[in-house]
Short mmCIF file of C-alpha atoms in Angstrom, two decimals:
data_model
loop_
_atom_site.label_atom_id
_atom_site.label_comp_id
_atom_site.label_asym_id
_atom_site.label_seq_id
_atom_site.Cartn_x
_atom_site.Cartn_y
_atom_site.Cartn_z
CA MET A 1 -100.57 22.12 -43.82
CA THR A 2 -98.25 21.54 -46.50
CA ASP A 3 -96.03 24.65 -45.05
CA ASN A 4 -95.75 23.37 -41.89
CA THR A 5 -94.49 19.68 -43.11
CA THR A 6 -91.91 21.73 -45.43
CA SER A 7 -90.10 23.61 -42.22
CA THR A 8 -90.37 20.70 -40.11
CA THR A 9 -88.59 18.56 -43.15
CA SER A 10 -86.33 21.57 -43.62
CA THR A 11 -85.16 21.60 -39.75
CA THR A 12 -85.11 17.98 -39.72
CA SER A 13 -82.54 18.05 -42.52
CA THR A 14 -80.70 20.73 -40.79
CA THR A 15 -80.52 18.90 -37.31
CA GLY A 16 -79.46 15.59 -39.06
CA SER A 17 -76.97 17.10 -41.07
CA THR A 18 -75.50 18.24 -37.54
CA GLY A 19 -74.93 14.41 -37.01
CA SER A 20 -77.51 13.79 -34.61
CA THR A 21 -79.99 11.22 -35.08
CA GLY A 22 -83.26 12.87 -33.85
CA SER A 23 -84.53 15.69 -31.43
CA GLY A 24 -84.98 12.89 -28.61
CA ASP A 25 -81.49 12.26 -28.61
CA ARG A 26 -79.88 15.66 -29.47
CA PRO A 27 -78.09 16.69 -26.57
CA GLY A 28 -79.29 19.90 -24.97
CA ALA A 29 -82.68 19.26 -27.01
CA GLY A 30 -84.77 21.15 -24.34
CA VAL A 31 -82.42 23.84 -24.61
CA SER A 32 -82.93 27.18 -26.77
CA THR A 33 -80.06 29.09 -28.47
CA LEU A 34 -81.81 32.06 -28.18
CA LYS A 35 -80.48 35.04 -26.05
CA GLY A 36 -82.34 36.62 -23.36
CA ARG A 37 -84.42 33.75 -22.51
CA THR A 38 -86.04 33.24 -19.35
CA GLY A 39 -87.07 30.32 -17.34
CA ALA A 40 -86.39 28.22 -14.25
CA GLY A 41 -84.07 26.08 -16.64
CA ALA A 42 -81.97 28.50 -18.04
CA PRO A 43 -78.90 29.36 -16.24
CA ALA A 44 -78.68 32.87 -15.16
CA GLU A 45 -75.91 34.11 -17.63
CA THR A 46 -78.28 33.51 -20.46
CA ARG A 47 -81.33 35.69 -18.97
CA GLY A 48 -80.28 39.09 -20.09
CA ARG A 49 -77.56 41.12 -21.30
CA THR A 50 -75.20 42.90 -19.99
CA SER A 51 -73.37 46.13 -21.28
CA ILE A 52 -70.42 47.87 -19.76
CA ALA A 53 -69.62 51.82 -20.93
CA ASP A 54 -66.20 52.90 -21.77
CA GLY A 55 -66.56 55.35 -18.91
CA VAL A 56 -66.84 52.42 -16.28
CA VAL A 57 -63.69 50.71 -17.85
CA ALA A 58 -61.72 54.22 -18.02
CA LYS A 59 -62.54 54.96 -14.36
CA ILE A 60 -61.74 51.51 -13.17
CA ALA A 61 -58.22 52.01 -15.28
CA GLY A 62 -57.27 55.25 -13.55
CA MET A 63 -58.01 53.94 -10.36
CA ALA A 64 -56.00 51.04 -10.67
CA ALA A 65 -53.02 53.08 -12.44
CA ARG A 66 -53.17 55.50 -9.55
CA GLU A 67 -53.02 52.72 -7.12
CA VAL A 68 -49.12 51.64 -8.18
CA PRO A 69 -46.25 53.67 -6.64
CA GLY A 70 -44.32 55.56 -8.78
CA VAL A 71 -47.29 57.41 -10.60
CA HIS A 72 -47.49 60.99 -10.13
CA SER A 73 -50.31 61.45 -12.00
CA LEU A 74 -52.53 61.14 -14.90
CA GLY A 75 -53.19 62.93 -18.17
CA GLY A 76 -51.00 64.79 -20.97
CA GLY A 77 -49.64 68.52 -19.45
CA VAL A 78 -52.24 70.14 -21.06
CA SER A 79 -55.05 67.83 -19.68
CA ARG A 80 -53.53 67.89 -16.33
CA ALA A 81 -53.98 72.01 -16.51
CA PHE A 82 -57.33 71.48 -17.63
CA GLY A 83 -58.32 69.35 -14.94
CA ALA A 84 -57.06 71.21 -12.58
CA MET A 85 -59.00 74.44 -13.65
CA ARG A 86 -62.11 71.95 -13.84
CA GLU A 87 -61.77 71.01 -10.25
CA ARG A 88 -61.54 74.17 -8.90
CA VAL A 89 -64.88 75.68 -10.70
CA PRO A 90 -67.86 74.28 -8.67
CA GLY A 91 -69.84 71.58 -10.64
CA GLY A 92 -66.84 71.71 -13.28
CA GLY A 93 -66.04 67.92 -13.01
CA GLY A 94 -65.11 66.31 -10.06
CA SER A 95 -62.33 64.43 -9.07
CA GLY A 96 -61.31 63.44 -12.91
CA VAL A 97 -60.64 59.72 -12.07
CA SER A 98 -60.49 59.05 -15.99
CA ARG A 99 -58.42 62.00 -16.79
CA GLY A 100 -55.63 60.39 -19.24
CA VAL A 101 -57.43 57.39 -19.75
CA LYS A 102 -58.57 56.29 -23.01
CA VAL A 103 -60.77 52.84 -23.40
CA GLU A 104 -62.19 51.00 -26.45
CA VAL A 105 -64.57 48.36 -24.74
CA GLY A 106 -66.24 45.43 -27.34
CA GLU A 107 -68.58 42.90 -26.16
CA ARG A 108 -65.90 40.60 -24.42
CA GLN A 109 -62.46 42.86 -24.64
CA ALA A 110 -61.03 46.26 -23.83
CA ALA A 111 -58.31 47.80 -24.78
CA VAL A 112 -56.59 50.72 -22.80
CA ASP A 113 -54.40 53.87 -23.19
CA LEU A 114 -52.87 55.84 -20.13
CA ASN A 115 -50.75 58.80 -20.36
CA LEU A 116 -49.08 59.35 -17.03
CA ALA A 117 -46.59 61.31 -15.01
CA VAL A 118 -44.20 59.17 -13.02
CA GLU A 119 -42.11 60.82 -10.06
CA TYR A 120 -38.57 61.47 -10.79
CA GLY A 121 -36.19 58.55 -9.45
CA VAL A 122 -37.93 55.54 -10.22
CA SER A 123 -37.63 52.71 -12.67
CA ILE A 124 -40.27 53.82 -15.57
CA VAL A 125 -39.97 50.16 -16.86
CA ASP A 126 -40.94 49.06 -13.72
CA VAL A 127 -43.51 51.56 -12.74
CA THR A 128 -45.04 50.73 -16.06
CA GLY A 129 -45.22 47.18 -16.00
CA ASP A 130 -46.71 47.26 -12.37
CA VAL A 131 -49.45 49.76 -13.77
CA ARG A 132 -49.74 47.36 -16.59
CA SER A 133 -50.46 44.68 -14.65
CA ASN A 134 -52.67 46.23 -11.66
CA VAL A 135 -54.89 47.65 -14.65
CA ILE A 136 -55.38 44.28 -16.35
CA GLY A 137 -56.19 42.56 -13.16
CA ALA A 138 -58.50 44.89 -12.02
CA VAL A 139 -60.52 45.66 -15.35
CA GLU A 140 -60.60 41.89 -15.88
CA ARG A 141 -61.49 41.25 -12.21
CA MET A 142 -64.52 43.85 -11.96
CA THR A 143 -65.94 43.27 -15.79
CA GLY A 144 -65.30 40.18 -16.86
CA LEU A 145 -63.65 41.75 -20.32
CA GLU A 146 -60.56 40.22 -21.77
CA VAL A 147 -57.61 43.20 -22.06
CA VAL A 148 -56.13 42.53 -24.84
CA GLU A 149 -53.41 45.64 -24.37
CA VAL A 150 -52.58 48.37 -21.86
CA ASN A 151 -50.71 51.02 -23.72
CA ILE A 152 -49.02 53.75 -22.00
CA ALA A 153 -47.47 56.72 -22.43
CA VAL A 154 -45.27 58.34 -19.93
CA ASP A 155 -45.27 62.20 -20.64
CA ASP A 156 -43.86 63.56 -17.43
CA VAL A 157 -41.67 63.18 -14.41
CA HIS A 158 -42.13 64.94 -11.44
CA LEU A 159 -39.67 66.36 -10.06
CA PRO A 160 -38.81 66.60 -6.12
CA ASP A 161 -38.77 70.19 -6.28
CA GLU A 162 -41.88 71.09 -8.11
CA GLU A 163 -44.82 71.56 -6.19
CA GLU A 164 -48.39 71.75 -7.46
CA GLU A 165 -48.50 75.56 -8.31
CA GLU A 166 -51.51 77.52 -6.47
CA GLU A 167 -52.17 81.15 -7.23
CA PRO A 168 -50.91 83.19 -4.26
CA GLY A 169 -53.79 83.40 -1.55
CA ALA A 170 -56.05 80.65 -3.18
CA GLY A 171 -56.28 79.59 0.15
CA GLU A 172 -56.89 82.81 2.08
CA ASN A 173 -60.60 84.44 2.25
CA ARG A 174 -60.26 87.65 0.38
CA VAL A 175 -63.27 89.06 2.03
CA ARG A 176 -63.40 89.52 5.79
#
């Protein structure tokens, strides 16, 4: 009994120190501040925890960056070369949506680093500004995370006469 009285007294003095006049007059007296509380009276936002993986944010950022006119591809030269080889190998990694994208994801914020190649003749300042806006908008809209920065490194300019080099006869069947 004495322990319960002591705990009740310390709880009352703690709530009394916040300026409330008592538990009956306290605003939100029936609301628990514990995360993950369930019940009919608890708002849906507090009924669990949502975590978003870095890979999810990287894919969203990669797709948003590719949507911008003037972006030729994402990833540095070596990254693009290895990515092209991986795409040719069956089961080697798919489309590489997050190639050239690095993200850091916290509980409420995200930071994005992009490496990209732009088309020759476009304004790099305009393209990177459009990429930054599109990535921020897409990530914030889809995840609810605040994007604190989008750092962009332009690693290459794609010239009109440069074609994606393929091995000779890559499209042909060698066996008849």
